Short mmCIF file of C-alpha atoms and ligand atoms in Angstrom, two decimals:
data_model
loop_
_atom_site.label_atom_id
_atom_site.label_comp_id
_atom_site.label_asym_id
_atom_site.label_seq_id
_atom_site.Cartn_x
_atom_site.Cartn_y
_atom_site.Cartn_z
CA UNK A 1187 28.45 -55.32 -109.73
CA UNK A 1188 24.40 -54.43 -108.71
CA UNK A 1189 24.44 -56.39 -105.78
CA UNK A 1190 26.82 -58.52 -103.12
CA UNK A 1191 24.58 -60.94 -101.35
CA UNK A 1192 26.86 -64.00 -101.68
CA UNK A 1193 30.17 -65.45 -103.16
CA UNK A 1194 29.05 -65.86 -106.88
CA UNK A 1195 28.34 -62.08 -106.81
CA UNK A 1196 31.92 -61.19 -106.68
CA UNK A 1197 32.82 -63.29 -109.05
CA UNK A 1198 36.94 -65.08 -109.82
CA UNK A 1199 38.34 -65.23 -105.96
CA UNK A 1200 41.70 -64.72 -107.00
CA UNK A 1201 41.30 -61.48 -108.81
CA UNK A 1202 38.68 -60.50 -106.07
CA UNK A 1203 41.95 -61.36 -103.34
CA UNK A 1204 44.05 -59.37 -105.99
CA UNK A 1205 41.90 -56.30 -106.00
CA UNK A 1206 41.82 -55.65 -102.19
CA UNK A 1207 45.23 -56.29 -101.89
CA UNK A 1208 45.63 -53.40 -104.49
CA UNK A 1209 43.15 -51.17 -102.35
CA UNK A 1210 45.45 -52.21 -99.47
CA UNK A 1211 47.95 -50.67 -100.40
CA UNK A 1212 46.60 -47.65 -101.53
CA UNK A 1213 43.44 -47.27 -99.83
CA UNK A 1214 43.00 -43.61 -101.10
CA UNK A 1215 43.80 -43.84 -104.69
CA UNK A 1216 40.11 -43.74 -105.76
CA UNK A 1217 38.88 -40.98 -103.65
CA UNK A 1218 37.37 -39.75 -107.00
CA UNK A 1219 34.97 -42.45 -107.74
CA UNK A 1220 32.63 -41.66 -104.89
CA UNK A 1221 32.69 -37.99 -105.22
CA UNK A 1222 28.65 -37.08 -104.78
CA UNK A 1223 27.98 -40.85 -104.24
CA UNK A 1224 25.73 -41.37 -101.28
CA UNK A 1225 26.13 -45.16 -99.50
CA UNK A 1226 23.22 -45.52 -96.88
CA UNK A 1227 23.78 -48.12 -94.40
CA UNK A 1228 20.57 -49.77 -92.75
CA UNK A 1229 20.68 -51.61 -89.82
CA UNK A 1230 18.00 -54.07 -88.25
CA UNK A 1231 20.50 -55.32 -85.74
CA UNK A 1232 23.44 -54.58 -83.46
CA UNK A 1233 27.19 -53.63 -85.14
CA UNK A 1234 30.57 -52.45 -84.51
CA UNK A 1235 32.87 -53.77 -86.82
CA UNK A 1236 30.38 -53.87 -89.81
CA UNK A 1237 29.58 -50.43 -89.12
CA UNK A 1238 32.64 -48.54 -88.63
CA UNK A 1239 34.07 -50.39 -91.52
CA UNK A 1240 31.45 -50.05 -94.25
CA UNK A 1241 31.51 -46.80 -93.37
CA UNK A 1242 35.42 -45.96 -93.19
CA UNK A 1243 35.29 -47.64 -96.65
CA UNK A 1244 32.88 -45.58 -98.11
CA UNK A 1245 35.12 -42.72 -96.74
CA UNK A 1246 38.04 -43.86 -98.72
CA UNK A 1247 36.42 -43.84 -101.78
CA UNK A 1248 35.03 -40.07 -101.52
CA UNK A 1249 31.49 -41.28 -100.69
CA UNK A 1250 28.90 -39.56 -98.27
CA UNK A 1251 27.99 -41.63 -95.92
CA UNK A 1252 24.29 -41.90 -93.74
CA UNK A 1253 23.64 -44.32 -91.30
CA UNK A 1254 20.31 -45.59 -89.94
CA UNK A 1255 19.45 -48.08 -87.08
CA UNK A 1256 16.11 -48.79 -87.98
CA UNK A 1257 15.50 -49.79 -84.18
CA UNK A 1258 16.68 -46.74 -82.65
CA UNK A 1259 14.53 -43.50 -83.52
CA UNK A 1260 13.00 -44.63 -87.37
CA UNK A 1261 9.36 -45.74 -87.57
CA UNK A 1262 8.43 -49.13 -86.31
CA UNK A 1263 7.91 -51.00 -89.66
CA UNK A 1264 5.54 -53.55 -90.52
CA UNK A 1265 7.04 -56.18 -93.31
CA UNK A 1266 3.84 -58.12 -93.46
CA UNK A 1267 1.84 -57.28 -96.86
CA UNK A 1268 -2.12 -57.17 -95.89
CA UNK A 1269 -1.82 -56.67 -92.40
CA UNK A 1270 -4.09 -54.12 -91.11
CA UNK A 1271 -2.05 -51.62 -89.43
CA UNK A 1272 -3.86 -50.84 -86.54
CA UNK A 1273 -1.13 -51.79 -83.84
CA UNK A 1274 2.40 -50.26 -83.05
CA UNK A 1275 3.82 -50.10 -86.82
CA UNK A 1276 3.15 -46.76 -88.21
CA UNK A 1277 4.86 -47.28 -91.19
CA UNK A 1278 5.19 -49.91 -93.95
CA UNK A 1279 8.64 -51.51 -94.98
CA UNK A 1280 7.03 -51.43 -99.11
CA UNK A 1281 6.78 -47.43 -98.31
CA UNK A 1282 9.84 -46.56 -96.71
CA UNK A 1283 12.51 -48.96 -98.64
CA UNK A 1284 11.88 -46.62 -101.81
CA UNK A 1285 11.83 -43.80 -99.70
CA UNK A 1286 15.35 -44.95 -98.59
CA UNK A 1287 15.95 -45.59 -101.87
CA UNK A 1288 15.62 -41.47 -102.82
CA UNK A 1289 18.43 -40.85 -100.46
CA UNK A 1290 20.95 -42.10 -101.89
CA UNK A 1291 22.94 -44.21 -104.63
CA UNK A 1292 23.82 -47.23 -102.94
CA UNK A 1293 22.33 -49.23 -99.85
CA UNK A 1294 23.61 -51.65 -97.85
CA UNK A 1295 21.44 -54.12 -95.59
CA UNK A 1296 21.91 -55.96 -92.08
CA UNK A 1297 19.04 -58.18 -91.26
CA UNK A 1298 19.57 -61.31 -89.01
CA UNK A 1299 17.72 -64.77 -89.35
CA UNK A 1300 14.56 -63.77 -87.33
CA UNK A 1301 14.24 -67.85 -86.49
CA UNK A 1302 10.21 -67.53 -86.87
CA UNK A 1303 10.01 -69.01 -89.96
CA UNK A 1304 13.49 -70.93 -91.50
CA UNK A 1305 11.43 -70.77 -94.76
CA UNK A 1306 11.16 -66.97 -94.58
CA UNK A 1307 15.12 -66.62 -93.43
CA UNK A 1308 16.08 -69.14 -95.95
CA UNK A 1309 14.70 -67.23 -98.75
CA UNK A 1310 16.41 -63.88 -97.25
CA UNK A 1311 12.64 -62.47 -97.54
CA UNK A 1312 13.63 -58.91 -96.09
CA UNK A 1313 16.94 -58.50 -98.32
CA UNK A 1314 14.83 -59.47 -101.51
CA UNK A 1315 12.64 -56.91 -100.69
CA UNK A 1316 15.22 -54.38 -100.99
CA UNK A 1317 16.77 -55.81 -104.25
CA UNK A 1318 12.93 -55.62 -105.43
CA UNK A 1319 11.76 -52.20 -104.33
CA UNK A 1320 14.80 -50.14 -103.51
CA UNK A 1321 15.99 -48.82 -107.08
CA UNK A 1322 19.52 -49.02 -105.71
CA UNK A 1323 22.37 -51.42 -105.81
CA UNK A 1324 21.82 -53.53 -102.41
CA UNK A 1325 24.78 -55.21 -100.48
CA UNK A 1326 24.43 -57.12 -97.70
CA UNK A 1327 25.95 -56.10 -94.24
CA UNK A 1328 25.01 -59.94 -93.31
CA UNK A 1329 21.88 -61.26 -94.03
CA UNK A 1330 19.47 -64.02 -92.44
CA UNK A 1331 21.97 -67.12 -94.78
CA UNK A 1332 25.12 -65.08 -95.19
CA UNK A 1333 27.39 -62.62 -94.02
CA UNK A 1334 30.07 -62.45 -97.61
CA UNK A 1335 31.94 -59.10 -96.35
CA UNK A 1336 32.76 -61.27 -93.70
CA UNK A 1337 33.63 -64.02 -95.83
CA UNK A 1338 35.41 -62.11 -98.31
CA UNK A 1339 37.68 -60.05 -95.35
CA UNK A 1340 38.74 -63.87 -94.13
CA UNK A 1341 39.45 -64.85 -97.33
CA UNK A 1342 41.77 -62.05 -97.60
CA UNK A 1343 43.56 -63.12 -94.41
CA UNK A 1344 43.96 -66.23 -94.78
CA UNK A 1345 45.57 -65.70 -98.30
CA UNK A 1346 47.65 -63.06 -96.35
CA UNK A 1347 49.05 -65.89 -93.78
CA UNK A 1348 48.80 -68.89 -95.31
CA UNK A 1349 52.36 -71.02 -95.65
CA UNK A 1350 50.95 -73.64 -97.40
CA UNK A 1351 49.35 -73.25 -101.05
CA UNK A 1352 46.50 -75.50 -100.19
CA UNK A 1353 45.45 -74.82 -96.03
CA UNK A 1354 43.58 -77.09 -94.02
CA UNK A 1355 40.88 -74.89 -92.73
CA UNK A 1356 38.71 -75.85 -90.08
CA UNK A 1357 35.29 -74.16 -89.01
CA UNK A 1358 34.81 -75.47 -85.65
CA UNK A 1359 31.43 -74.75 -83.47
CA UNK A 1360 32.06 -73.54 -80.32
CA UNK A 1361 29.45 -73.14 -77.36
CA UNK A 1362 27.71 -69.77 -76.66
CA UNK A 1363 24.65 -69.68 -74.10
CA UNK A 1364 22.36 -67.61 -76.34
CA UNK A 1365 20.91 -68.29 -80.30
CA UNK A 1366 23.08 -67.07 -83.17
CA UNK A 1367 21.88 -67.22 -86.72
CA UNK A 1368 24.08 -69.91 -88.96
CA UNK A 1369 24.95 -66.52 -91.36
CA UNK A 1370 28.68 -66.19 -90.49
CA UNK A 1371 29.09 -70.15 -91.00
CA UNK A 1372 27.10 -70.51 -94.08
CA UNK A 1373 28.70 -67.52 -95.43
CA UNK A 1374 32.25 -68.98 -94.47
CA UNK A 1375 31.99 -72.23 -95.93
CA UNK A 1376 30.53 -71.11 -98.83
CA UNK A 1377 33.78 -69.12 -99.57
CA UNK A 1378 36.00 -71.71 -98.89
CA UNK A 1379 34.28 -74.28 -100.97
CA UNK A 1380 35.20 -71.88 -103.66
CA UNK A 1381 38.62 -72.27 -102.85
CA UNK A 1382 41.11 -75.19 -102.95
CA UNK A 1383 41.84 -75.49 -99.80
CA UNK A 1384 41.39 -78.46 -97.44
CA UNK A 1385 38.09 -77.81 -95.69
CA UNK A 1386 36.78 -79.27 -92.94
CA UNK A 1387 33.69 -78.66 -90.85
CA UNK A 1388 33.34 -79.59 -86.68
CA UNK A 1389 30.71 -79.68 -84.64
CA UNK A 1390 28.54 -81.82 -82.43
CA UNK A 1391 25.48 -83.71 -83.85
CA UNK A 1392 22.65 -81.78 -84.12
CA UNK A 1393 23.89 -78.86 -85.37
CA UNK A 1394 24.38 -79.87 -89.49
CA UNK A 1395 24.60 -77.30 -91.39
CA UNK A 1396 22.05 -76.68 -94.56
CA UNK A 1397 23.82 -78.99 -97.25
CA UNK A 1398 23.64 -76.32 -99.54
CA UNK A 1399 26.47 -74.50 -97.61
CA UNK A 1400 28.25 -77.49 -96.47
CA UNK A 1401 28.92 -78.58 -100.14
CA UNK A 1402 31.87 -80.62 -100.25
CA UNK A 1403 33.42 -79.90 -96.94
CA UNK A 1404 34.48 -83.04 -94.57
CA UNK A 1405 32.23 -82.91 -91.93
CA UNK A 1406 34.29 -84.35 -88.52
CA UNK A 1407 32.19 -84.52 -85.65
CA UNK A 1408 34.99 -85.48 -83.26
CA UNK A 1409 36.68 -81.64 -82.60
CA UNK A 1410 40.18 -83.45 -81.74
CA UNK A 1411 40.76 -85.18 -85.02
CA UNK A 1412 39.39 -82.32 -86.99
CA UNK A 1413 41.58 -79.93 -85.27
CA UNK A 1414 44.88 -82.23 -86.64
CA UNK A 1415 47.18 -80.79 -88.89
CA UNK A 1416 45.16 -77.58 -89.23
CA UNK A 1417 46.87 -73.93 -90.23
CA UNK A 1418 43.44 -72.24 -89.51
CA UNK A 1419 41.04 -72.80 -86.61
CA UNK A 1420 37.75 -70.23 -87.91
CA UNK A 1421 35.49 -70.59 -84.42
CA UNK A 1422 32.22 -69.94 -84.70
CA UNK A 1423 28.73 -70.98 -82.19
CA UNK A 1424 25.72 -70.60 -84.42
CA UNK A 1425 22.29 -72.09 -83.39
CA UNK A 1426 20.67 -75.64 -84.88
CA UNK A 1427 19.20 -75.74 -88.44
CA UNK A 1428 18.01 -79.07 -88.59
CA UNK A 1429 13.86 -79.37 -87.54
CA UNK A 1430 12.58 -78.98 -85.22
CA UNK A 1431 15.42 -77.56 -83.28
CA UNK A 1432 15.93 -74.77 -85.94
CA UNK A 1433 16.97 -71.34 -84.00
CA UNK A 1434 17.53 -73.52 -80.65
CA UNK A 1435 20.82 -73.94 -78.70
CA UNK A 1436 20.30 -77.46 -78.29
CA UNK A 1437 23.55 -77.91 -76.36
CA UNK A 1438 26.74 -75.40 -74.24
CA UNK A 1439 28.77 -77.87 -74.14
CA UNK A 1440 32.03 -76.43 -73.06
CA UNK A 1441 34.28 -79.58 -74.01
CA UNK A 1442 33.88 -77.50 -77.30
CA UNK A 1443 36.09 -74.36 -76.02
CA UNK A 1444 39.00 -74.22 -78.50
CA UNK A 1445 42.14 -74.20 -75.64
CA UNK A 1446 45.67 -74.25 -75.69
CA UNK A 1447 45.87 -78.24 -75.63
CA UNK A 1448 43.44 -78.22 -78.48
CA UNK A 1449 45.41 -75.86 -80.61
CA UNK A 1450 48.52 -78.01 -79.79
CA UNK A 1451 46.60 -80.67 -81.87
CA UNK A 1452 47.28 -78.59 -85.40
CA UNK A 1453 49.91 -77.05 -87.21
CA UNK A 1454 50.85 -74.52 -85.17
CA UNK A 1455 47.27 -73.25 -86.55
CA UNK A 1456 46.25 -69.42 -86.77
CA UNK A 1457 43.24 -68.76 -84.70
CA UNK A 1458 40.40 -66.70 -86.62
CA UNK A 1459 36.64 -65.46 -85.18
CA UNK A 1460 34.64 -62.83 -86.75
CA UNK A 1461 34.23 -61.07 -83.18
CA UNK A 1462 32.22 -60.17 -81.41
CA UNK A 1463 33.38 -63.19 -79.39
CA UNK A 1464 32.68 -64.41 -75.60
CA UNK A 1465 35.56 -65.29 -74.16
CA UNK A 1466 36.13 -68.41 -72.07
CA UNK A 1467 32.83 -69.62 -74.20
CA UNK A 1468 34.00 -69.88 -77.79
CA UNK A 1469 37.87 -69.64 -76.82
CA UNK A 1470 40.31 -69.69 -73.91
CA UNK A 1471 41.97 -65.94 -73.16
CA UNK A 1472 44.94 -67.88 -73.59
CA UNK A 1473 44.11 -68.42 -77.34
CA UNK A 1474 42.75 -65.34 -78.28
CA UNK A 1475 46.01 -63.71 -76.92
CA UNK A 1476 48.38 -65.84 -78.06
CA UNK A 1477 50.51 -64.75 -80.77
CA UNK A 1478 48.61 -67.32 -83.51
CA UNK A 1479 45.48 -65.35 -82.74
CA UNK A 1480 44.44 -63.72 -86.29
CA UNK A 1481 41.02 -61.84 -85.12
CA UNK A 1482 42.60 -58.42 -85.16
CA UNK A 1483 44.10 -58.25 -88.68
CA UNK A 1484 40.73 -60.01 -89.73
CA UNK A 1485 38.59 -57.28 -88.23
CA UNK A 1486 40.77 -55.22 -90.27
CA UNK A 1487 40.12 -56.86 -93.33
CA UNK A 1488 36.96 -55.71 -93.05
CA UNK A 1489 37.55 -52.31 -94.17
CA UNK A 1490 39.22 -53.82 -97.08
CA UNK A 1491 36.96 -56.07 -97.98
CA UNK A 1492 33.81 -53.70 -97.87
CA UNK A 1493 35.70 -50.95 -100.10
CA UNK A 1494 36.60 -53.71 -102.56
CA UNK A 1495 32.51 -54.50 -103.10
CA UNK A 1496 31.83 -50.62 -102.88
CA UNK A 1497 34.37 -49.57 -105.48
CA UNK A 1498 33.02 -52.49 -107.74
CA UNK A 1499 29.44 -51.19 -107.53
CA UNK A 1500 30.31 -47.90 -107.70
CA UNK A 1501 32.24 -48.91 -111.31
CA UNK A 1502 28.80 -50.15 -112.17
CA UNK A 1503 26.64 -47.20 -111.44
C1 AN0 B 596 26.21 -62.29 -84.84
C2 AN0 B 596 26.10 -63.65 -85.51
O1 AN0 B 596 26.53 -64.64 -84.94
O2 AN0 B 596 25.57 -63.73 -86.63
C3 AN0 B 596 27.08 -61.36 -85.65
C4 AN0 B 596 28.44 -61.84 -85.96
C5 AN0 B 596 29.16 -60.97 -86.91
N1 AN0 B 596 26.77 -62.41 -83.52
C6 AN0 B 596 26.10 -62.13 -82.42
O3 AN0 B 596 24.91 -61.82 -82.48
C7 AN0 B 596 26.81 -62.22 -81.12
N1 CP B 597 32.05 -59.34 -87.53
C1 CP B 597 31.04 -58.46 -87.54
O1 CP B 597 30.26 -58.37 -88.50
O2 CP B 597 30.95 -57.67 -86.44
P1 CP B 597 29.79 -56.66 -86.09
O3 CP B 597 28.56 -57.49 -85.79
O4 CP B 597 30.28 -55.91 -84.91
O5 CP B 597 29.53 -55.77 -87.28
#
């Protein structure tokens, strides 16, 4: 594998599931493959999970492992080409991703929707850039459209808790007072539309989802009736996409809290968020604690899923 920007890049789900449930059980068992392997880990925005677990994965596959917050102590880049750089840049991004790219043998990339231009974060300009002009294989920590280690690690757990062949999993908005990108959503639903499970997407009008990512998910605006019968509740705010709202919270509307009585509504569903979540926003601290509550073994997953997608590109250096 050269890159992991999205679901096709990992190609069959079920022997990708089958993999990291291998690595799971033996997380060490290819401490060899990494030997002398440098992964660099850029970052353009703010991380825990993503961080610690890229870079615990890299660990258990004998890699080196540098990280770099571009915000905090590198150069103040410029990404525009023909800009004159007479301001508070010093340094070009088309001179210091191949410099980057010297450093090491594999890079991987977090870079949020900016919401200046939805055609620039729509065609994931930055990422591109590094596919283009890095020399090294580029995986994305989440991108502007997608976040697929994400995706992948929830794929893992709900194939880890799932009682039912066939799940009916809903994504469900959820209120938050400040603008997320769509990446964790997008991301999301493009992995389960590669499943076959039941999928079904909630939220309140206005906040569509591109139909690209939406695919052939049931789109229920009323929460309630979505939320029947469900085995996974995946909660998630992310801002509009639809113009001219696109990058807006256009409504914090907390009717949209998943709470107990709304979880009462499913099948006894598992409750699933990417973290980092706000409380008493996106969910009740009744749900979250509650014994259906998922997010820690997800956030776990994380580690799993991030070695899986390093140990494949490292196979392919
Ligand atoms: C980010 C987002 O919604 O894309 C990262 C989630 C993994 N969340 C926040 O910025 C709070
Ligand atoms: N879920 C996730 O990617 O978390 P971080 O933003 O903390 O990395």
């Amino acid at each position: 594998m050269k890159q992991f920007t999205c679901v096709q890049d990992i190609g069959d789900l079920k022997q990708a599931v089958a993999d990291a449930l291998e690595i799971k059980k033996d997380r060490f068992r290819y401490t060899e493959l990494g030997k002398n392997k440098t992964l660099l880990m850029i970052f353009f925005n703010s991380s825990l999970r993503t961080r610690l677990s890229t870079q615990k994965a890299g660990m258990n596959l004998g890699m080196n492992t540098m990280v770099l917050d571009v915000n905090q102590g590198a150069w103040k880049l410029e990404t525009e080409r023909g800009v004159i750089m007479d301001g508070d840049k010093p340094e070009h991004l088309l001179e210091a991703i191949p410099v980057m790219g010297c450093y090491c043998d594999i890079i991987g990339v977090r870079s949020f929707a900016r919401f200046e231009s939805k055609e620039e974060d729509y065609d994931e300009k930055l990422l591109s850039q590094f596919i283009q002009y890095s020399g090294r294989p580029i995986f994305s920590m989440e991108a502007s459209t997608r976040h697929p280690l994400q995706s992948y690690a929830d794929l893992i757990t709900i194939e880890e808790y799932k009682k039912t062949a066939r799940p009916k999993v809903v994504l469900s908005w959820a209120p938050h007072p400040k603008p997320l990108p769509q990446a964790v959503a997008n991301s999301f639903a493009e992995w389960m539309n590669a499943t076959d499970y039941d999928f079904v997407i909630t939220h309140p009008e206005g906040y569509e989802l591109d139909p690209v990512f939406v695919g052939k998910a049931k789109v229920e605006y009323d929460q309630r009736k979505a939320f029947e019968g469900a085995d996974f509740i995946y909660a998630k705010n992310w801002s509009a996409y639809t113009d001219p709202n696109y990058g807006k919270v256009i409504n914090t509307d907390r009717a949209w809290t998943v709470d107990t009585e709304k979880m009462a509504l499913t099948n006894n569903a598992y409750f699933m968020h990417c973290l980092p979540v706000r409380r008493n926003m996106i969910v009740t601290d009744d749900v979250i604690e509650s014994p259906q509550s998922i997010v820690i073994p997800e956030a776990a997953n994380r580690e799993i899923s991030a070695q899986a997608v390093l140990k494949k590109i490292l196979e392919s250096l």
